[in-house]
Short mmCIF file of C-alpha atoms in Angstrom, two decimals:
data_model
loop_
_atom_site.label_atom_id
_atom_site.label_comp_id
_atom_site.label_asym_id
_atom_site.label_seq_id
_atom_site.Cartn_x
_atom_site.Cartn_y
_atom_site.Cartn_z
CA UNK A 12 -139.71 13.76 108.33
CA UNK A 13 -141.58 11.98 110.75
CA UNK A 14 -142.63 8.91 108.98
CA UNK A 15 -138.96 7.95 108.18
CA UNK A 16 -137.97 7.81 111.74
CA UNK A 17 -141.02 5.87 112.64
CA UNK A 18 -140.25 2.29 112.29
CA UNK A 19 -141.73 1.50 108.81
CA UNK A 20 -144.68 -0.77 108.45
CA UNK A 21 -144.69 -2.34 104.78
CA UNK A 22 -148.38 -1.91 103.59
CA UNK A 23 -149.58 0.33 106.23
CA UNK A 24 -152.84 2.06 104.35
CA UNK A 25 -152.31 5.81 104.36
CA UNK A 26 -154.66 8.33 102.41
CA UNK A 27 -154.20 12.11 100.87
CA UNK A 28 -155.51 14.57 98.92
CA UNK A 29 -153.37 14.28 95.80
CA UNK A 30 -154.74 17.50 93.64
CA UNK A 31 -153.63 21.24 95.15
CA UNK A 32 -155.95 22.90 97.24
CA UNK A 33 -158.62 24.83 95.14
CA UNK A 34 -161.69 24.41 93.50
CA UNK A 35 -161.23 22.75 89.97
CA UNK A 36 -163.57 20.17 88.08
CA UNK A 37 -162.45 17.11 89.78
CA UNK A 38 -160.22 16.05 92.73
CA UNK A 39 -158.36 13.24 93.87
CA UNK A 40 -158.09 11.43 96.78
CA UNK A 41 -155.35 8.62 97.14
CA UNK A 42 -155.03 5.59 99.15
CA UNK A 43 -152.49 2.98 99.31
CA UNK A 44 -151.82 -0.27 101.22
CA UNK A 45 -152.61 -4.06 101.83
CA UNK A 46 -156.01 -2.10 103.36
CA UNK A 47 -156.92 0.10 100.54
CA UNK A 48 -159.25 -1.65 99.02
CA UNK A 49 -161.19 -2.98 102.16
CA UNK A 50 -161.17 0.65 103.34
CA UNK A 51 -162.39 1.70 99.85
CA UNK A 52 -165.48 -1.24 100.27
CA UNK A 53 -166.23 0.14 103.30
CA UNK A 54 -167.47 3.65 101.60
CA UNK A 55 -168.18 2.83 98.16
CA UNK A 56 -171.00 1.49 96.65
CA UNK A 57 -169.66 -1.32 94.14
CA UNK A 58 -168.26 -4.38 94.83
CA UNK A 59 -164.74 -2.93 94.75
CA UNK A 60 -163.08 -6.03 95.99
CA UNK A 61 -164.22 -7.66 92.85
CA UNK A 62 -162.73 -4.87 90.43
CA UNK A 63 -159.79 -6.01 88.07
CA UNK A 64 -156.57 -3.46 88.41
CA UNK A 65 -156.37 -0.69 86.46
CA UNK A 66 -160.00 -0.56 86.07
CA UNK A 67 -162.73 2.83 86.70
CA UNK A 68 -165.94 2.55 88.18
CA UNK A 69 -169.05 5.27 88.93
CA UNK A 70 -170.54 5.18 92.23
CA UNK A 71 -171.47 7.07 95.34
CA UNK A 72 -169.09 7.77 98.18
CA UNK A 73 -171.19 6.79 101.78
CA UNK A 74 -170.24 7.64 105.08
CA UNK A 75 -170.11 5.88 108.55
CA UNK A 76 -174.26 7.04 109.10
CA UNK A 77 -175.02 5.85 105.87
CA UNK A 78 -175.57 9.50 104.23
CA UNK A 79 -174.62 10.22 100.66
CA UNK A 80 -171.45 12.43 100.23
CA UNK A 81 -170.49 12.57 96.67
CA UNK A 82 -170.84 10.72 93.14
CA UNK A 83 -167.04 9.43 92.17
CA UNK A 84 -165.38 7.76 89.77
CA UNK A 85 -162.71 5.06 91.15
CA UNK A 86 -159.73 3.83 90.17
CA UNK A 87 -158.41 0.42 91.53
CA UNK A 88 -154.28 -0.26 90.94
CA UNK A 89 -153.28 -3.58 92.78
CA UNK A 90 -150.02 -4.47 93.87
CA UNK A 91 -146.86 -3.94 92.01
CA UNK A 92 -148.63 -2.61 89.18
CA UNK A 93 -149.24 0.90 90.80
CA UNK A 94 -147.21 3.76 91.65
CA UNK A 95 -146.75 3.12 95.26
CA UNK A 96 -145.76 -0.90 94.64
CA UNK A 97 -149.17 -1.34 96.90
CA UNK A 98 -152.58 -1.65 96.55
CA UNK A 99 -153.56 1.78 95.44
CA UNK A 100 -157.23 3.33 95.19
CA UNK A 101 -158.21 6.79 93.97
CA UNK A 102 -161.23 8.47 94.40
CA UNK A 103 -161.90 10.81 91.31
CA UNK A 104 -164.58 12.89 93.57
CA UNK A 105 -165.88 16.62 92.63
CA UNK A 106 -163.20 19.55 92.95
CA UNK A 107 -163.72 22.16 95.99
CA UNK A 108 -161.76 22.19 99.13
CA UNK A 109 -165.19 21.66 101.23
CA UNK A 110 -166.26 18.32 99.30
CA UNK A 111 -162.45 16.73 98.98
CA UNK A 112 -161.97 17.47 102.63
CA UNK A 113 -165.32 15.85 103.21
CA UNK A 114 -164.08 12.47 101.11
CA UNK A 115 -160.96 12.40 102.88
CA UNK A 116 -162.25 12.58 106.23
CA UNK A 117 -164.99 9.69 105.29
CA UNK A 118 -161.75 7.44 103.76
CA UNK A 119 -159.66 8.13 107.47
CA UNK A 120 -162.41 7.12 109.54
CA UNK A 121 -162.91 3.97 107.44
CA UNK A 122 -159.38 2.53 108.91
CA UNK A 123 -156.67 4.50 107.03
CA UNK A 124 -154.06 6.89 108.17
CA UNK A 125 -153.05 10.94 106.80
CA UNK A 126 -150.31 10.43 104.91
CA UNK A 127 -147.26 12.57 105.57
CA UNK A 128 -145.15 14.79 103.15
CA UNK A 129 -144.00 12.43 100.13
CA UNK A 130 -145.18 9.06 101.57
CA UNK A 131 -146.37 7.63 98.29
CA UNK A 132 -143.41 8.17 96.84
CA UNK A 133 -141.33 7.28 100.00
CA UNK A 134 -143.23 4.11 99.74
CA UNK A 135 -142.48 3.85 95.82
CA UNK A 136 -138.84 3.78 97.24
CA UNK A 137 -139.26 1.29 99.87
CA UNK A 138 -141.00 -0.89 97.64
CA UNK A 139 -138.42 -1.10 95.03
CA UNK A 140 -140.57 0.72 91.98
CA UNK A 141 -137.80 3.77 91.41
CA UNK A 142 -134.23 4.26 93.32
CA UNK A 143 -133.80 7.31 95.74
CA UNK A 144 -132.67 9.82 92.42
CA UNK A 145 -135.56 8.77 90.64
CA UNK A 146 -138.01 9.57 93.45
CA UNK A 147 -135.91 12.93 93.88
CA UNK A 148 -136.80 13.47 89.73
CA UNK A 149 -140.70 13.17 90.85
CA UNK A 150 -140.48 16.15 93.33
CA UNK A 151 -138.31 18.19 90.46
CA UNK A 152 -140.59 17.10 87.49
CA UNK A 153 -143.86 19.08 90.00
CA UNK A 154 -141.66 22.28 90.54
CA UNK A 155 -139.89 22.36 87.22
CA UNK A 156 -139.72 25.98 86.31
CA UNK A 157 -139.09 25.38 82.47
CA UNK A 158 -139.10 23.21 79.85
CA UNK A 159 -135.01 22.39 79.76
CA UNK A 160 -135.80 21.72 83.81
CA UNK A 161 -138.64 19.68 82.83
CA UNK A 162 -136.49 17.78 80.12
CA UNK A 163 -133.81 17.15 83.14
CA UNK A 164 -135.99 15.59 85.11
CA UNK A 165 -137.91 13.54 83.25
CA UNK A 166 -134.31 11.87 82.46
CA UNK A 167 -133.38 11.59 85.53
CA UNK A 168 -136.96 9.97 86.26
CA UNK A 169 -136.48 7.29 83.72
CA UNK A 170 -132.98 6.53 85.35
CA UNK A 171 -130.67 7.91 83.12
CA UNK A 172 -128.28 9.26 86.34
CA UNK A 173 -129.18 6.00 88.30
CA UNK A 174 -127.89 4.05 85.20
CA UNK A 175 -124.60 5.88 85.14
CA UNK A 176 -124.29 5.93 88.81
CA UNK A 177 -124.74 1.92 88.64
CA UNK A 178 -121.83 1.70 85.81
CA UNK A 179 -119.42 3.79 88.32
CA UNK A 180 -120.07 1.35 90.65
CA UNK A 181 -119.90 -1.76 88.60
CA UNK A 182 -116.18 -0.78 87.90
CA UNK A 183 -115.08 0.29 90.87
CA UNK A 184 -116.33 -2.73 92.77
CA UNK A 185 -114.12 -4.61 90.37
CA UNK A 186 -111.08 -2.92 91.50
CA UNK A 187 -112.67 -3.34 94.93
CA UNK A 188 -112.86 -7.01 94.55
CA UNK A 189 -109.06 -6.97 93.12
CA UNK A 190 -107.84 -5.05 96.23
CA UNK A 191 -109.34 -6.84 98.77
CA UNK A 192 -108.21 -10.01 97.25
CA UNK A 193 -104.37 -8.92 97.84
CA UNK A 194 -105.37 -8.46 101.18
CA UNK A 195 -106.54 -12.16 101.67
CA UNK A 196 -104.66 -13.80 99.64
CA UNK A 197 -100.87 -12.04 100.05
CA UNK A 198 -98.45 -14.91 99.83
CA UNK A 199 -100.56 -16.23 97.27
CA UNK A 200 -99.26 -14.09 94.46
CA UNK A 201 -102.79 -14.01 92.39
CA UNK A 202 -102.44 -11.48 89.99
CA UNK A 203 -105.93 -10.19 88.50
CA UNK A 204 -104.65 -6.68 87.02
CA UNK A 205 -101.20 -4.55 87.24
CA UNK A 206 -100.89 -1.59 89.18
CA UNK A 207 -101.28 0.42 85.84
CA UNK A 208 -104.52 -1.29 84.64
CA UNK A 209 -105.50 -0.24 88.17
CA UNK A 210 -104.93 3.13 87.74
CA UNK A 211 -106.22 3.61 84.28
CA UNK A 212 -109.78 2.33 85.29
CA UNK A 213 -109.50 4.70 88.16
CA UNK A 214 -108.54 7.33 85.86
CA UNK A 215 -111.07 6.92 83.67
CA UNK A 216 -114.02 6.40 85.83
CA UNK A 217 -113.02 9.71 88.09
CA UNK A 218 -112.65 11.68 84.53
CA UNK A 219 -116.10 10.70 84.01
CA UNK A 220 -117.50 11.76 87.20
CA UNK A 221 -115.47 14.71 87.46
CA UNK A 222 -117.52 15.64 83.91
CA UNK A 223 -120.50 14.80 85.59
CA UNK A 224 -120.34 17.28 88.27
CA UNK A 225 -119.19 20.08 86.25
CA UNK A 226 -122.60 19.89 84.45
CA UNK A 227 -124.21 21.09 88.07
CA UNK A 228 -123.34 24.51 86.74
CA UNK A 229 -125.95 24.64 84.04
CA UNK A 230 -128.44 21.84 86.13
CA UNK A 231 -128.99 24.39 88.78
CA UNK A 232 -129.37 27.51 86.35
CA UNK A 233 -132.39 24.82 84.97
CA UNK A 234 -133.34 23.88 88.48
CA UNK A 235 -133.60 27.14 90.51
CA UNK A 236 -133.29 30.01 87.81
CA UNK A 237 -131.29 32.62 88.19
CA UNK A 238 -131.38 36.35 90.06
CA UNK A 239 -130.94 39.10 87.97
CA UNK A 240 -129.74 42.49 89.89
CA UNK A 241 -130.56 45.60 87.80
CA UNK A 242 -128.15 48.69 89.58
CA UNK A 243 -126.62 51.83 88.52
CA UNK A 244 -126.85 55.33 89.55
CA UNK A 245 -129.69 57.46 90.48
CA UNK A 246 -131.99 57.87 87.13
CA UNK A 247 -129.95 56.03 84.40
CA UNK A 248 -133.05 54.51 83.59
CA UNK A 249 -133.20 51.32 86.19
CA UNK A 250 -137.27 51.29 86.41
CA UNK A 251 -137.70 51.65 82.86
CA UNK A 252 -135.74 48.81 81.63
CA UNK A 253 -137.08 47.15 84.41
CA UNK A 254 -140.61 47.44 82.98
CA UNK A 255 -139.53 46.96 79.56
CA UNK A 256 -138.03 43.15 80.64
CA UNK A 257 -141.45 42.63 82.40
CA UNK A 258 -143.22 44.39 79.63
CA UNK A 259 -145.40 45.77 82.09
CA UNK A 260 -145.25 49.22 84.81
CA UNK A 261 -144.12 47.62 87.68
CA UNK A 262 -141.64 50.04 88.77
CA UNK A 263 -142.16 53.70 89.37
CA UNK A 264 -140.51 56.08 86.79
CA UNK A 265 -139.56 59.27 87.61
CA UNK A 266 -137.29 61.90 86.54
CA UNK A 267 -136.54 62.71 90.22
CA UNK A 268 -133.40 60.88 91.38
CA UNK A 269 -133.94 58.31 94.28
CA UNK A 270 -137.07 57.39 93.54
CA UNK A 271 -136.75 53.53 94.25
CA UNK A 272 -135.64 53.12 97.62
CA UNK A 273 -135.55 49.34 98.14
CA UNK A 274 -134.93 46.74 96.04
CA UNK A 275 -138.18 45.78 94.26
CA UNK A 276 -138.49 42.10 92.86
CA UNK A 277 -140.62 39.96 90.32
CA UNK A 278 -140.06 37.28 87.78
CA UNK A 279 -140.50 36.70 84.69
CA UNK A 280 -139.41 33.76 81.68
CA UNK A 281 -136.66 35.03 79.37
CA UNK A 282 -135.37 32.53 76.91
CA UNK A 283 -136.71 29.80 78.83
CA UNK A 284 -135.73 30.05 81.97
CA UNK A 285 -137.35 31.51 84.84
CA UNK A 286 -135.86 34.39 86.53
CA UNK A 287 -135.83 36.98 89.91
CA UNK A 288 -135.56 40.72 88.22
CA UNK A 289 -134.87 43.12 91.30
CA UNK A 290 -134.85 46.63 90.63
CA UNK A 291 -132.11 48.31 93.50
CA UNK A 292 -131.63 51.86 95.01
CA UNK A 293 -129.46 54.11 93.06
CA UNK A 294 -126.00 53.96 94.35
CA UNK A 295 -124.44 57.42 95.61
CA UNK A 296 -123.10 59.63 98.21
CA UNK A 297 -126.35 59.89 100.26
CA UNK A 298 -126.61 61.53 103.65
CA UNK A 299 -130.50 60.87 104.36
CA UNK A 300 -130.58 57.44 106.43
CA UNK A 301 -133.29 55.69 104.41
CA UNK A 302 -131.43 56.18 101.38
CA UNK A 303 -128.53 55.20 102.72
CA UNK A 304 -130.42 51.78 103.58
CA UNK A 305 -131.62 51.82 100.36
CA UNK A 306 -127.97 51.54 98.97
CA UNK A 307 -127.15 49.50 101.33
CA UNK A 308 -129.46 46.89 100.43
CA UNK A 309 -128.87 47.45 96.36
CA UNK A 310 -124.81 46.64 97.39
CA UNK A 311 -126.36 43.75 99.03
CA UNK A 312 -128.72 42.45 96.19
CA UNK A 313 -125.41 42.75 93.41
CA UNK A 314 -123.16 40.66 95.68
CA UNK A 315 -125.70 37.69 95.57
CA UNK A 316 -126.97 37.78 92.14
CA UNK A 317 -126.11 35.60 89.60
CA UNK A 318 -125.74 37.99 87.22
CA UNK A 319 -125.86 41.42 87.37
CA UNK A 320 -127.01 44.49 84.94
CA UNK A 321 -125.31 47.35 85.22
CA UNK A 322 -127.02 50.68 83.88
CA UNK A 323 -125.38 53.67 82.45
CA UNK A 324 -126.84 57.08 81.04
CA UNK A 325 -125.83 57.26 77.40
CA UNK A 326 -127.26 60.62 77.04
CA UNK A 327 -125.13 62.20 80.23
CA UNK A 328 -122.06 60.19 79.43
CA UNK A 329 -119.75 58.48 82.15
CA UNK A 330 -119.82 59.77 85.12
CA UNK A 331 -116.80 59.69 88.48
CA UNK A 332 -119.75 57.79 89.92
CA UNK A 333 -120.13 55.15 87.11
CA UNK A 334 -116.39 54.36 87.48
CA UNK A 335 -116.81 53.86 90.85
CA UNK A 336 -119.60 51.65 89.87
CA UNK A 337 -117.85 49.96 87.07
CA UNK A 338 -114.67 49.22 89.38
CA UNK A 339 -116.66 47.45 91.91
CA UNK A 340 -118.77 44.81 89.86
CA UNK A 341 -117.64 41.30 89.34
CA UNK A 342 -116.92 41.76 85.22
CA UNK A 343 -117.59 37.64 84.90
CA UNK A 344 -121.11 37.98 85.94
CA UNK A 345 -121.67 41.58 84.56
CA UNK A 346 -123.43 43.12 81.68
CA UNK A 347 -123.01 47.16 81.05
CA UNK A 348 -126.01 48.43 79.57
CA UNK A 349 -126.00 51.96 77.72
CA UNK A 350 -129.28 53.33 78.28
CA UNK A 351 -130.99 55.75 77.34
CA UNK A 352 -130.27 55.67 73.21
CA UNK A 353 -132.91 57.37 71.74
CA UNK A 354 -131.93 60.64 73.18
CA UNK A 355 -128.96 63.00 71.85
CA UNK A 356 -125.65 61.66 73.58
CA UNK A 357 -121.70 62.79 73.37
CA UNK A 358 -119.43 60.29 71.96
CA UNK A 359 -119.68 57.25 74.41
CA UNK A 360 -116.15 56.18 75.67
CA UNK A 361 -114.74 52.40 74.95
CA UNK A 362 -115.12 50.46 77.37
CA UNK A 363 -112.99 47.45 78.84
CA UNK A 364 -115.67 45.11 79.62
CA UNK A 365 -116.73 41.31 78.02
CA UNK A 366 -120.31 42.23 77.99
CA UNK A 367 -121.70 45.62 76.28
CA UNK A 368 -125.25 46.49 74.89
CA UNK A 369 -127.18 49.55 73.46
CA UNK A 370 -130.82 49.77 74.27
CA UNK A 371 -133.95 52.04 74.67
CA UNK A 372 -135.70 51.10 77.93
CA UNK A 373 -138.61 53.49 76.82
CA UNK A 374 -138.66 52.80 73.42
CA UNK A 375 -137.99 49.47 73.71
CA UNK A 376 -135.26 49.23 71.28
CA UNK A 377 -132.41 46.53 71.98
CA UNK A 378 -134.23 44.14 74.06
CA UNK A 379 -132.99 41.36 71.56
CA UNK A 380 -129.28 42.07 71.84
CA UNK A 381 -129.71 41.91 75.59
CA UNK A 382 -131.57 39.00 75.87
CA UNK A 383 -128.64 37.80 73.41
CA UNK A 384 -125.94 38.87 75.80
CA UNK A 385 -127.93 37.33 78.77
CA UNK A 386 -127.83 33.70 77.03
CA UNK A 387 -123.81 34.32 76.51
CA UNK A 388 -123.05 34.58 79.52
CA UNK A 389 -125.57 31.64 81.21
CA UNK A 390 -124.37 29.41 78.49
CA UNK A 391 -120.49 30.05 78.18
CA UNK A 392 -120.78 26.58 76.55
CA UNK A 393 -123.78 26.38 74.71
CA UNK A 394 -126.94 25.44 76.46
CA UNK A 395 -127.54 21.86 77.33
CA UNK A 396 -128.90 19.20 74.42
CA UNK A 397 -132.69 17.74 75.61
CA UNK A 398 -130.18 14.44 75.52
CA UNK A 399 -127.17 15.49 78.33
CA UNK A 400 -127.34 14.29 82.02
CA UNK A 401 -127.20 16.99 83.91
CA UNK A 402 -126.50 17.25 87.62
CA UNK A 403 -129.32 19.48 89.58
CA UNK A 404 -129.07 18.24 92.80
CA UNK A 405 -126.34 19.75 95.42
CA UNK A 406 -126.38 16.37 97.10
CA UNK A 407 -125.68 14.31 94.39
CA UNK A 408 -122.97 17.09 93.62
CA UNK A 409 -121.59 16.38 96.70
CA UNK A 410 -121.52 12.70 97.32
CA UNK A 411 -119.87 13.00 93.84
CA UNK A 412 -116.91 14.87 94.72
CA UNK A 413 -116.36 13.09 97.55
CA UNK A 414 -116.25 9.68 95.65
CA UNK A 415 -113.62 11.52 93.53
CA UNK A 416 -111.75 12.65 96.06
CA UNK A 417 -111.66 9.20 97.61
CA UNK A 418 -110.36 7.71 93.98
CA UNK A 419 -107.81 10.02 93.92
CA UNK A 420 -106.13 8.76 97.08
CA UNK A 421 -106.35 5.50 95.86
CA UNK A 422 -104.39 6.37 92.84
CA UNK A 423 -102.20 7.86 95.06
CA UNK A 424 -101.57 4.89 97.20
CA UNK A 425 -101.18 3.04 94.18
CA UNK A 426 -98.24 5.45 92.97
CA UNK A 427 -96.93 5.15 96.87
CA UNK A 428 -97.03 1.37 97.05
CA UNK A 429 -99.28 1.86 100.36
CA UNK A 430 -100.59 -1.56 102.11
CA UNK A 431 -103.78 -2.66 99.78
CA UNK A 432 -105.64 -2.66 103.28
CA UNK A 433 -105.55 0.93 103.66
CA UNK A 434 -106.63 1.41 99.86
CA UNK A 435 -109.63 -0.63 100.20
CA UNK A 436 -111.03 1.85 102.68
CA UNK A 437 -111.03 4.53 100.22
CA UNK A 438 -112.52 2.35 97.62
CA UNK A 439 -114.97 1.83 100.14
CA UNK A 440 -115.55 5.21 100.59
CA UNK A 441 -115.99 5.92 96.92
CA UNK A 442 -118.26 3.25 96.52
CA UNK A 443 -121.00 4.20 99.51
CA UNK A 444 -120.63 7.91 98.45
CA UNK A 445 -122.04 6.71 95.01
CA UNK A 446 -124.29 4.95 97.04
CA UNK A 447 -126.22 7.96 99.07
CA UNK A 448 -127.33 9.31 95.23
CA UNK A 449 -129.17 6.14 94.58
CA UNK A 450 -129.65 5.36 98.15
CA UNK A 451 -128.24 1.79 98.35
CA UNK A 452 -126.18 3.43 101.03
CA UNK A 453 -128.41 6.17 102.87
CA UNK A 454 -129.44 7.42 106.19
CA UNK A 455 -132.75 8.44 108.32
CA UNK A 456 -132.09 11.71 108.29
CA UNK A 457 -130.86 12.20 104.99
CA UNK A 458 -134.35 10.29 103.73
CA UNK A 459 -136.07 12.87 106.59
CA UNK A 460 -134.30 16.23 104.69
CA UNK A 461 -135.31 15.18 101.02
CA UNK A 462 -139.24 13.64 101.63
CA UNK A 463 -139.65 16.19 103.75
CA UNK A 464 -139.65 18.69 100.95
CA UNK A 465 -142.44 16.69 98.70
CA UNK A 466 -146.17 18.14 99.11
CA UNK A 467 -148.62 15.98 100.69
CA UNK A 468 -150.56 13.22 98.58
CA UNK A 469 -147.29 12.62 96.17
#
């Protein structure tokens, strides 16, 4: 992110399209800095210097020759009060990529500069107006792929992580404070807490994190969806159930065996959540090379899906080459499906599995018992209350465990009777860990590798 190893210029006026590209009844073009509004009054044709904050005015958008470029509508947001913590202007100008371009280009040559990927909001940041998990919430509240996601991070965005974040640290800054003291003060003999009180605050505030991450688990099923890996031999009925879960003919069906070759993707929204469907190869003894690829590639697509469908033919019964199949799937992640219902069928065997449905890919009869057995196994726990903080973030994951881990060797110094100087590095340790998620304790690159991911104009 180039911006962030810039040195950083507090108020520097930048300007960006903030709509997507497109044509659409209005677009918006965003400036912010101590110069926005004299940029703005150098274009506009109202006294904008004048305007109150958080007031709209019409006028006319005029560029360095004095020609007429669009009627507007704009928006004037002063200091603290707007997003960036700035002086902010928007231009509310017609929609089309030709006429926003054309606004843009008339607001850079009036003095300010193209903003870069997520500059607002780095700027937000800088200023003080959100912490660094809250401005990571505005980049997951844009590409939220359902409404549990969305529910996530508009939490997060009103600070509900930050806040317990903050109450991890208030604690273990105490015990902080209480260890370093011993290492000032040791002839003193100031006692401020026993070694057990010690040990049960550390207990209780690495319990609490270590709950904390294991929500990650269901915050990245919200976050990035999950792959879905339909496989099973040649012409159990793959393609049709396919279809029937997309409730439209995407895949081929054919009663000639090997018709799908490589693995064929889409998505779709089932129970909520948004999800990769990928079609694979039927897996056999093949001697023709691009089948073989073909199977290849479906032994491929099972190994890194999140969960996986596996397809059987109820009318022909089990097969050497279903056992095979059956013997080779992870069973945590794997639901055996008994197509193929609606025809005649012999007496289907019991199977030792955790996850069994009956369904009609053609006739589309037992979609609802799958979908069932899909939320089972997503949820093992239930699915997560509108209300729960949930952890979607593999950094914040990270910095999380290693805070624990440095807790835990605290406790176990404690238990050890090691030198209270050596403890206090841990604690530390703990502390800037906890740090990096709210980014009191953060570096340049790190702020490169998350703005860097925000679309320009946000």
């Amino acid at each position: 992110m180039e911006f962030i190893h810039q040195p950083y210029f507090p108020g520097e006026t930048i300007a960006a399209i903030a709509t997507p590209p497109g044509e659409g009844g209005v677009a918006i073009i965003r400036i912010s800095g101590d110069d926005a509004l004299a940029v703005a009054a150098r274009i506009f044709s109202g006294p904008i210097l004048t305007y109150r904050s958080h007031t709209a005015h019409f006028g006319h958008i005029y560029n360095a020759q004095g020609e007429h470029v669009d009627d507007v509508l704009v928006l004037v947001m002063l200091g603290k009060r707007s997003y960036t913590g700035e002086n902010t202007v928007e231009i509310h100008c017609h929609g089309g990529g030709l006429i926003t371009r054309r606004v843009l280009e008339v607001v850079l040559n009036a003095g300010a500069r193209a903003a870069l990927p997520g500059e607002f909001t780095f700027k937000a940041f800088m200023n003080g107006k959100m912490d660094l998990a809250q401005a990571e919430a505005v980049q997951e509240l844009i590409c939220a792929k359902n409404e549990k996601a969305l529910d996530a991070a508009e939490g997060q965005l009103k600070g509900s992580l930050s806040t317990r974040v903050l109450a991890f640290q208030h604690t273990l800054t105490q015990i902080a404070a209480i260890l370093e003291a011993w290492v000032d003060f040791p002839e003193e003999g100031l006692e401020f807490a026993t070694m057990e009180e010690l040990n049960e605050d550390l207990e209780q505030v690495a319990t609490s994190m270590e709950k904390l991450v294991k929500t990650f688990h269901d915050g990245k099923i919200l976050h990035d969806g999950l792959s879905l890996c339909l496989v099973g031999c040649p012409n159990v009925g793959k393609s049709s159930l396919m279809n029937a879960l997309l409730d439209k003919d995407r895949a081929i069906v054919s009663p000639i065996p090997g018709t799908t070759r490589d693995v064929l993707e889409d998505h779709l929204r089932l129970n909520g959540l948004h999800i990769k469907l990928s079609d694979t190869a039927g897996i056999r003894e093949a001697h023709e090379s691009i089948e073989q690829e073909g199977i290849r590639r479906s032994k491929q697509a099972m190994q890194q899906a999140d969960l996986i469908l596996l397809v059987l033919d109820a009318h022909k019964g089990l097969e050497e080459e279903d056992l095979q199949l059956l013997a080779q799937v992870p069973q945590k992640k794997t639901i055996v499906v008994w197509n193929k219902m609606d025809l005649s069928h012999p007496a289907l065997p019991k199977l030792d599995v955790p996850y069994l449905v009956h369904l009609s890919a053609k006739e589309r009869e037992g979609l609802d018992q799958l979908h069932a057995a899909i939320d089972t196994i997503i949820w093992s726990n239930g699915p997560p209350s509108k209300e729960e903080i949930l952890i979607t973030n593999i950094r914040h994951k990270e910095a999380l465990v290693e805070s624990i881990e440095a807790i835990r060797r605290v406790q176990e110094g404690l238990r050890l009777d090691v030198s209270p100087e050596f403890l206090t590095l841990d604690m530390r340790q703990s502390l800037g860990e906890l740090g990096k998620i709210i980014g009191t304790n953060i570096s340049e690159d790190i702020l490169s590798a998350i703005f860097s991911k925000f679309c320009i104009g946000k």
